[in-house]
XYZ file of C-alpha atoms in Angstrom:
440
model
C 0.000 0.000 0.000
C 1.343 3.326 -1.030
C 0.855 6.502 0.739
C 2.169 9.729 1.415
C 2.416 9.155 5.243
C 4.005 6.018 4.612
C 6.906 7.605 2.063
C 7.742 10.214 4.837
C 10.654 9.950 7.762
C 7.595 10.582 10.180
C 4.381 8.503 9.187
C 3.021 9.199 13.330
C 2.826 12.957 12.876
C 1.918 13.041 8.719
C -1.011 10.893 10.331
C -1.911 13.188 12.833
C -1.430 16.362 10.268
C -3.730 14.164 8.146
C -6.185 13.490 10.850
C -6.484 17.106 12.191
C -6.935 18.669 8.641
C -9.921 15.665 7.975
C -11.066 17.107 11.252
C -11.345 20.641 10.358
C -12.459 20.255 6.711
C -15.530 17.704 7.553
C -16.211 20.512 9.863
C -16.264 23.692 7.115
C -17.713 21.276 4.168
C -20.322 19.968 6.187
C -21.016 23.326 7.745
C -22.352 25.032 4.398
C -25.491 22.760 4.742
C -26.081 24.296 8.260
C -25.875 28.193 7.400
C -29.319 29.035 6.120
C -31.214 27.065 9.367
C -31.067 30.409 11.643
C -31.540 32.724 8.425
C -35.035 31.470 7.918
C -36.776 34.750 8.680
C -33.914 36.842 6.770
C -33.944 34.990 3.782
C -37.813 34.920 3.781
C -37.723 38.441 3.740
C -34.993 38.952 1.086
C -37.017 36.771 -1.430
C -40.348 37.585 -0.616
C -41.438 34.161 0.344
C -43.536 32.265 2.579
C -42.121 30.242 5.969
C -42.747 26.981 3.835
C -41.109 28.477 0.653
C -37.722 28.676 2.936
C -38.437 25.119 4.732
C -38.947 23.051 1.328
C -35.193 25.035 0.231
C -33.357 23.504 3.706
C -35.192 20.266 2.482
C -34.044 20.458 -0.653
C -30.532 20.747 0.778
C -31.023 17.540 2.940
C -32.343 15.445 -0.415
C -29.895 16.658 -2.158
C -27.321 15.063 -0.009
C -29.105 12.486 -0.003
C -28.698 11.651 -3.668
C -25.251 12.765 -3.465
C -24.237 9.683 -0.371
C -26.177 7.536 -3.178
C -24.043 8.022 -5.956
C -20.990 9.590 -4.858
C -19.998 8.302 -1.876
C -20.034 4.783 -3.046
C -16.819 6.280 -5.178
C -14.573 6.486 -2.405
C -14.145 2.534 -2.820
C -13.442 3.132 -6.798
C -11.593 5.967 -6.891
C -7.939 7.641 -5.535
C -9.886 9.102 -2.076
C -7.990 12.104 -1.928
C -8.354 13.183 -5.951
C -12.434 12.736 -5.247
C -12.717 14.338 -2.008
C -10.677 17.388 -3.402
C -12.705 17.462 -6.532
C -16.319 17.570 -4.946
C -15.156 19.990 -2.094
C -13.993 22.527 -5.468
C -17.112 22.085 -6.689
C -18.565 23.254 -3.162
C -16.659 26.204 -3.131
C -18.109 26.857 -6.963
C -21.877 26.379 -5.108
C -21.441 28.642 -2.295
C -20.646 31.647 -4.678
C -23.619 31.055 -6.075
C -25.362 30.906 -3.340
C -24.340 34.432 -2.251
C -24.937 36.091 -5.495
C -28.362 34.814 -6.287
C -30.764 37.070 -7.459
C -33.839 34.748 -6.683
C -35.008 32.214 -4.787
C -34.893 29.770 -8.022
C -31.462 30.151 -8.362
C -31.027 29.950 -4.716
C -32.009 26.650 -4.666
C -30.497 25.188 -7.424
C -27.169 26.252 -5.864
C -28.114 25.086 -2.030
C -28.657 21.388 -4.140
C -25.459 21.715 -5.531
C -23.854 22.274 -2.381
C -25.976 19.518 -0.629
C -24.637 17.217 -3.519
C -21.282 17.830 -3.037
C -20.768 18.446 0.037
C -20.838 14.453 1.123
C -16.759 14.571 0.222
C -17.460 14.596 4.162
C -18.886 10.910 4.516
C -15.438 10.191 1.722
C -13.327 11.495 4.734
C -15.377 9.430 7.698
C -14.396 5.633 6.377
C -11.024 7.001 5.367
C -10.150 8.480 8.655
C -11.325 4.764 10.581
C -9.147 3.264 6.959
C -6.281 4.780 8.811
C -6.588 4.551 12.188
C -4.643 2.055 14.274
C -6.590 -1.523 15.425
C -9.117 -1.103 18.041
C -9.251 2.587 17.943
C -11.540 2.755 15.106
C -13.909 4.326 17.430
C -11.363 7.005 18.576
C -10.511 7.705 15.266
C -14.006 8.167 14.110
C -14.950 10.250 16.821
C -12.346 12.864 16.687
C -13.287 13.303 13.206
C -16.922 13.567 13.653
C -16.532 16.191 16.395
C -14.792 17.998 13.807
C -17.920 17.724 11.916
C -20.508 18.317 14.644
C -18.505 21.598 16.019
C -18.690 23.018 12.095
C -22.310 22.023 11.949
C -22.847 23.915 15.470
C -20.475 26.880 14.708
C -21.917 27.381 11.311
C -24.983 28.350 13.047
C -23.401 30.626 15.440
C -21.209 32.347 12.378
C -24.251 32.444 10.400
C -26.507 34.634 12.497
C -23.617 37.333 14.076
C -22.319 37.773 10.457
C -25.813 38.344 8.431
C -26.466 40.260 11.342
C -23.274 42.627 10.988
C -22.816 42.306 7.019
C -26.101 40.522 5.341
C -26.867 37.407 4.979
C -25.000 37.069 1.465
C -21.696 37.605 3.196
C -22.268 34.348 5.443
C -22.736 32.073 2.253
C -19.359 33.970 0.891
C -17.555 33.388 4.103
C -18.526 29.935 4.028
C -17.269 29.744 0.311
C -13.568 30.796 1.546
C -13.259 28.569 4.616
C -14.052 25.281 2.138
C -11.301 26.115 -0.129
C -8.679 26.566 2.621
C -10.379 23.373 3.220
C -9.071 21.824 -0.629
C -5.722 22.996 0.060
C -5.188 21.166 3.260
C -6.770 18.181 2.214
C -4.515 18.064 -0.968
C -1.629 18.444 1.011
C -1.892 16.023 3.719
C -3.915 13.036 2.783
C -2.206 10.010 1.844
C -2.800 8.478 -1.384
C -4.108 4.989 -1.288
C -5.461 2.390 -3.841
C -9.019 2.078 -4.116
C -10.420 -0.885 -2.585
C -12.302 -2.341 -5.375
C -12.204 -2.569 -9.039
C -15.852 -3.000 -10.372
C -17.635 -0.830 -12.846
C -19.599 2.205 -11.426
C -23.568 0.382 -11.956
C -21.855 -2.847 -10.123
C -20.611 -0.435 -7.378
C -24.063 0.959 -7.082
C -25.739 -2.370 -6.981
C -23.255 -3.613 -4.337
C -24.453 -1.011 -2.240
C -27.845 -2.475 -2.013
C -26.177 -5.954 -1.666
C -24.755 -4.945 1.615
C -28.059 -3.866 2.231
C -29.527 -6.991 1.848
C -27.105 -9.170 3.113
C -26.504 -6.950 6.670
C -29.158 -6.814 8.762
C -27.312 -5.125 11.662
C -27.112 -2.000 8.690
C -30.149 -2.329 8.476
C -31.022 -1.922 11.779
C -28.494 0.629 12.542
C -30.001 3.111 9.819
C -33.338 2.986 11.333
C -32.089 3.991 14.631
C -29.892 6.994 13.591
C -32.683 8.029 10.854
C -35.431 8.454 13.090
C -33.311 10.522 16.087
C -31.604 12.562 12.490
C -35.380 12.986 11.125
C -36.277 14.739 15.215
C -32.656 16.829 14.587
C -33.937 18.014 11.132
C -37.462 18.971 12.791
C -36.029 20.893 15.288
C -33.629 23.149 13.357
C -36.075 23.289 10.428
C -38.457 25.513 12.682
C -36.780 26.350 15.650
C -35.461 30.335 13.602
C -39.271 31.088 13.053
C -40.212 29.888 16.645
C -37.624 32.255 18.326
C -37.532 35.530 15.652
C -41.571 35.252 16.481
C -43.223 36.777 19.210
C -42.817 36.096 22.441
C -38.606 35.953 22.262
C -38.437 38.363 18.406
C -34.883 37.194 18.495
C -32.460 38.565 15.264
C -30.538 36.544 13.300
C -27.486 36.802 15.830
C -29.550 35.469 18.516
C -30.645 32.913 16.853
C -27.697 31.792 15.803
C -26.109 31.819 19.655
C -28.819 29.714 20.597
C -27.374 27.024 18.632
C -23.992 26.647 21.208
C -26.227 24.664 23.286
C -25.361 22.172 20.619
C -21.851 21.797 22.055
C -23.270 18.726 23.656
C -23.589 16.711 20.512
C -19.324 16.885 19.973
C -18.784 15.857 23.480
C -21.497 12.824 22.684
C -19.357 11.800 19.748
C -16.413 11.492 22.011
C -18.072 9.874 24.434
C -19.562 7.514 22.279
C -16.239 6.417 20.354
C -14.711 5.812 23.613
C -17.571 3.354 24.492
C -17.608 2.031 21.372
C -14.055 0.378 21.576
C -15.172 -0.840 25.071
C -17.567 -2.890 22.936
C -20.599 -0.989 24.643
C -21.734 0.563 21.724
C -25.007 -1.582 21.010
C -26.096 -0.507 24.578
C -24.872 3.349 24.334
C -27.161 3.511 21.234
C -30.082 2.843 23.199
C -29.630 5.447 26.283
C -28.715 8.055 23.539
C -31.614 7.213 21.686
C -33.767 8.172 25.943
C -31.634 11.098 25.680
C -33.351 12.021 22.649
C -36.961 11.396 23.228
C -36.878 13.247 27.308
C -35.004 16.257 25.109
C -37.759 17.313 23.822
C -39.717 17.903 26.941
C -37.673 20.835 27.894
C -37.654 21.868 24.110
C -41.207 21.750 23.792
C -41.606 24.584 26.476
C -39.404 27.106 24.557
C -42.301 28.677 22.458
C -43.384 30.100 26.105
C -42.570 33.574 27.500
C -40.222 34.600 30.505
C -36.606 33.759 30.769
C -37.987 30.101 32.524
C -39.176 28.985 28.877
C -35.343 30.043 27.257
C -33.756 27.754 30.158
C -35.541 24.853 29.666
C -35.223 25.236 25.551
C -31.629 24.999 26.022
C -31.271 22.116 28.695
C -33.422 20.508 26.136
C -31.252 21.007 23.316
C -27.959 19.988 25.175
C -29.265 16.888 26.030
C -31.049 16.623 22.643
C -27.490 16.981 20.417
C -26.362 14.717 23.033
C -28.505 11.898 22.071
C -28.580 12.265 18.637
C -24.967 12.826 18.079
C -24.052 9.823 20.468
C -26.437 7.174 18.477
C -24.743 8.618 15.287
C -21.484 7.748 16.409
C -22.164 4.792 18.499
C -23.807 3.051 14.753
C -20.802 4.235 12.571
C -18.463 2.490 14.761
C -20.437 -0.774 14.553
C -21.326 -0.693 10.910
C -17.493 -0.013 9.859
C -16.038 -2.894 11.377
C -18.733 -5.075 9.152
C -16.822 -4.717 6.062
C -13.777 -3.002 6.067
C -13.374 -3.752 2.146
C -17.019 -1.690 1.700
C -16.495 1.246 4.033
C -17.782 4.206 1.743
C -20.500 1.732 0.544
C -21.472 0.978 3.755
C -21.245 4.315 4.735
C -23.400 5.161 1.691
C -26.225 3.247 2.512
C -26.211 4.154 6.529
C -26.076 7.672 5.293
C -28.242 7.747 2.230
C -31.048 6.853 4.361
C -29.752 8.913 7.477
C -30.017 12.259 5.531
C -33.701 10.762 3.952
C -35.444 10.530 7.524
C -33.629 13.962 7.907
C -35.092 15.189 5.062
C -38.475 13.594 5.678
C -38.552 15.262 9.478
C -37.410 18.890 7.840
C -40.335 18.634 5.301
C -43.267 17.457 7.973
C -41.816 20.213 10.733
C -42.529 22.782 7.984
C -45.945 21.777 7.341
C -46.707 20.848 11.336
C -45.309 24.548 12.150
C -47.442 26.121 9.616
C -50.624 24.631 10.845
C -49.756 23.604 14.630
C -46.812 25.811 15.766
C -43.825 24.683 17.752
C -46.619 21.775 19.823
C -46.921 20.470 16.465
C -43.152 20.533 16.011
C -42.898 19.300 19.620
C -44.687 16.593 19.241
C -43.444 15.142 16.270
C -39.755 15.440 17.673
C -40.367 13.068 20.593
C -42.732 10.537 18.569
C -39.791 10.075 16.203
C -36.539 9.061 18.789
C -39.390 6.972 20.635
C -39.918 4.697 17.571
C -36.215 3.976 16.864
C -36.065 3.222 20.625
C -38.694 0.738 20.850
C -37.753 -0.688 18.101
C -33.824 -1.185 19.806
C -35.974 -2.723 22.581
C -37.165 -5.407 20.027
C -33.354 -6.075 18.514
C -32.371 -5.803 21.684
C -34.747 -9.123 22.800
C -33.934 -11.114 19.782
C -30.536 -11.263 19.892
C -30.372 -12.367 23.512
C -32.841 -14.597 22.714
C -30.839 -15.607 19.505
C -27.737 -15.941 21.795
C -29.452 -18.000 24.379
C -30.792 -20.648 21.775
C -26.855 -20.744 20.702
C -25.762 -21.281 23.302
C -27.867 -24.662 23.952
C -27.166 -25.561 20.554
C -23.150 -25.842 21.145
C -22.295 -29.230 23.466
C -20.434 -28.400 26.569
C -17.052 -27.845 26.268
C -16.944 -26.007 23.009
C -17.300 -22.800 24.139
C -20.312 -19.841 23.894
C -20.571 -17.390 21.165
C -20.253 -14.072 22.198
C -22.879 -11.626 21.565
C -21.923 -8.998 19.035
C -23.998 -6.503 16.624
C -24.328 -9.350 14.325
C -28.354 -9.815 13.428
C -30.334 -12.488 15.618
C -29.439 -15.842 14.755
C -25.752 -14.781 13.422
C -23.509 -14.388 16.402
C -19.821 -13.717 16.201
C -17.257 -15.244 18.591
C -14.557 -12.433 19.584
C -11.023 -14.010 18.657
C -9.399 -11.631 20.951
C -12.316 -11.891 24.311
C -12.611 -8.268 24.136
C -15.998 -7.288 23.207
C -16.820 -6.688 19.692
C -17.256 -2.876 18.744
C -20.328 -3.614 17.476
C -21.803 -4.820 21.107
């Protein structure tokens, strides 16, 4: 295997150079999806359009990435890694200009999809940075780039409001625009170059992706745990700018934006959550994130109210909201990597494909619930979705114990016990090493 890090006199710190600019740039990429959530109002008022005009344009974004972890990510098993990551991020810089300079809200959204396409170079860097970390600290490895990712997706919110507040809203989008290509420049200096892992033709590559599918049920039901606490995160954000710039809080743009450091919670999750991941707890971690997520939005749901008591609880809620849904995020990427670790960026695809869709589908009905309902509406939709994915890790939960119990009286004494692992019910995988699997 040939690589950059590997040519030099120092491979441990070209790693670590690599690591901490994947950090930072999945961070800034990711971030241009997040800068129009607390602009709502302002850009509502720039192009003359309704609250559900804006909401289907930050849905748009979400399919959009959607269909770009369909078909692009699956490249990062075809192609050189670091050629495709450093093409689609261009491209992302190329969409953000647009962006700014759009004279309507047609052209404004044709640019946000571009973005949203591209801008999954992110979930390239994700199964490249666990590609190069070190046996059993996957999880580590994974999580120090996702907080990377989950600060830019909190700070973007921050930057957005205080600098549309100060300069206009056009200037965040340009902003935005010159932090992703000092993004391309560190990326194309300090990745490694690497193979690809597979040589198939692209509509093989495609259909292998909905092999893995088929043939991994733990993916399977890792997707519909993250994609229902994902599809609460995009119902919150979706609505929570009109909720606070109306009356009784009238908050600016800058405001607004603030609000969304209460999010600081979700990077600690991540952290959290790769540590008990190589523990082998992170079957069990999913489900308390997942009761983080749903008793989040009890404090959230009060924030519509008046007084300073109403503010308090909204932000308890949402630090113990990006909590939970950052820590089942992490907590499932660490368990579905170590399935096939020839597949990552398919893997990766599918998990995320239909990630970004429940996203997408929550950001679409919080729109239409906060039009007709207000923030109860919104409320209430943002603790029925966490709730399902949690009863429904009750029911995995059940089988494969039971699955492991029936095993277990299958195998004649002496021979040993399988060990309980993220595999589906009825496939259980022994631990060669009698730590516990990641994927516990």
């Amino acid at each position: 295997m040939t690589s950059r890090a590997i040519e030099t006199d120092h491979p441990a710190r070209t790693q670590r150079h690599a690591v901490a600019a994947m950090t930072f740039a999945t961070g800034v990429i990711v971030a241009n999806n997040y800068y129009a959530q607390p602009l709502e109002d302002a850009l509502a008022g720039a192009f003359h359009a309704s609250s559900s005009a804006i909401g289907a344009v930050l849905t748009l974004i979400q399919l959009s990435y959607a269909l770009g972890l369909a078909t692009l990510v699956p490249l990062g098993d075809l192609l050189e890694r670091r050629r495709l990551i450093v093409t689609m991020v261009s491209v992302t810089v190329i969409g953000m200009v647009l962006v700014a300079v759009a004279p309507t809200l047609g052209v404004l959204a044709a640019a946000a999809a571009m973005v949203g396409l591209t801008t999954v170079a992110a979930q390239v860097l994700v199964p490249f940075a666990a590609h190069l970390a070190p046996k059993g600290q996957e999880g580590k490895m994974i999580s120090t780039v996702m907080s990377g990712l989950l600060i830019g997706v909190l700070v973007s919110r921050v930057v957005a409001g205080l600098v549309s507040q100060a300069l206009g809203w056009r200037a965040v989008f340009i902003l935005g625009a010159l932090l992703t290509a000092v993004s391309v420049a560190l990326l194309w200096r300090t990745l490694p170059v690497l193979p690809p892992a597979t040589r198939v033709r692209y509509p093989a590559l495609l259909r292998s992706v909905l092999t893995l599918l088929r043939e991994e049920p733990v993916l399977r039901w890792r997707i519909v745990y993250s994609a229902s606490s994902y599809a609460a995160f995009g119902a919150l954000w979706t609505s929570i700018g009109f909720m606070l710039a109306a009356p009784p809080h009238n908050f600016n743009e800058g405001s607004i934006g603030l609000f969304a450091l209460f999010g600081v919670a979700g990077a600690v999750g991540a952290r959290f959550a790769g540590r008990l991941a190589d523990r082998g707890w992170a079957h069990y971690a999913v489900g308390g994130f997942l009761a983080v997520a749903v008793v989040a939005w009890v404090p959230i749901s009060e924030g519509a109210g008046a007084g300073v008591g109403a503010l308090v609880a909204l932000a308890i809620g949402l630090l113990l909201f990006d909590l939970g849904v950052q820590g089942v995020h992490v907590s499932n990427q660490a368990i579905i990597y170590a399935l096939r670790p020839d597949a990552r960026s398919r893997i990766n695809s599918a998990y995320m494909t239909l990630y970004f869709l429940g996203g997408a589908a929550g950001s679409g009905l919080s729109a239409v619930l906060y039009a007709g309902h207000g923030w109860r509406g919104v409320s209430v939709l943002g603790v029925a979705l966490p709730a399902v994915g949690l009863v429904l890790w009750v029911v995995d939960t059940v089988l494969r114990r039971r699955a492991v119990s029936v095993s277990s009286r299958a195998i004649p004494a002496g021979t040993g016990t399988p060990s309980p692992t993220g595999s589906a019910p009825g496939r259980p995988r022994s631990s060669r090493s009698g730590r516990r699997s990641p994927a516990r």
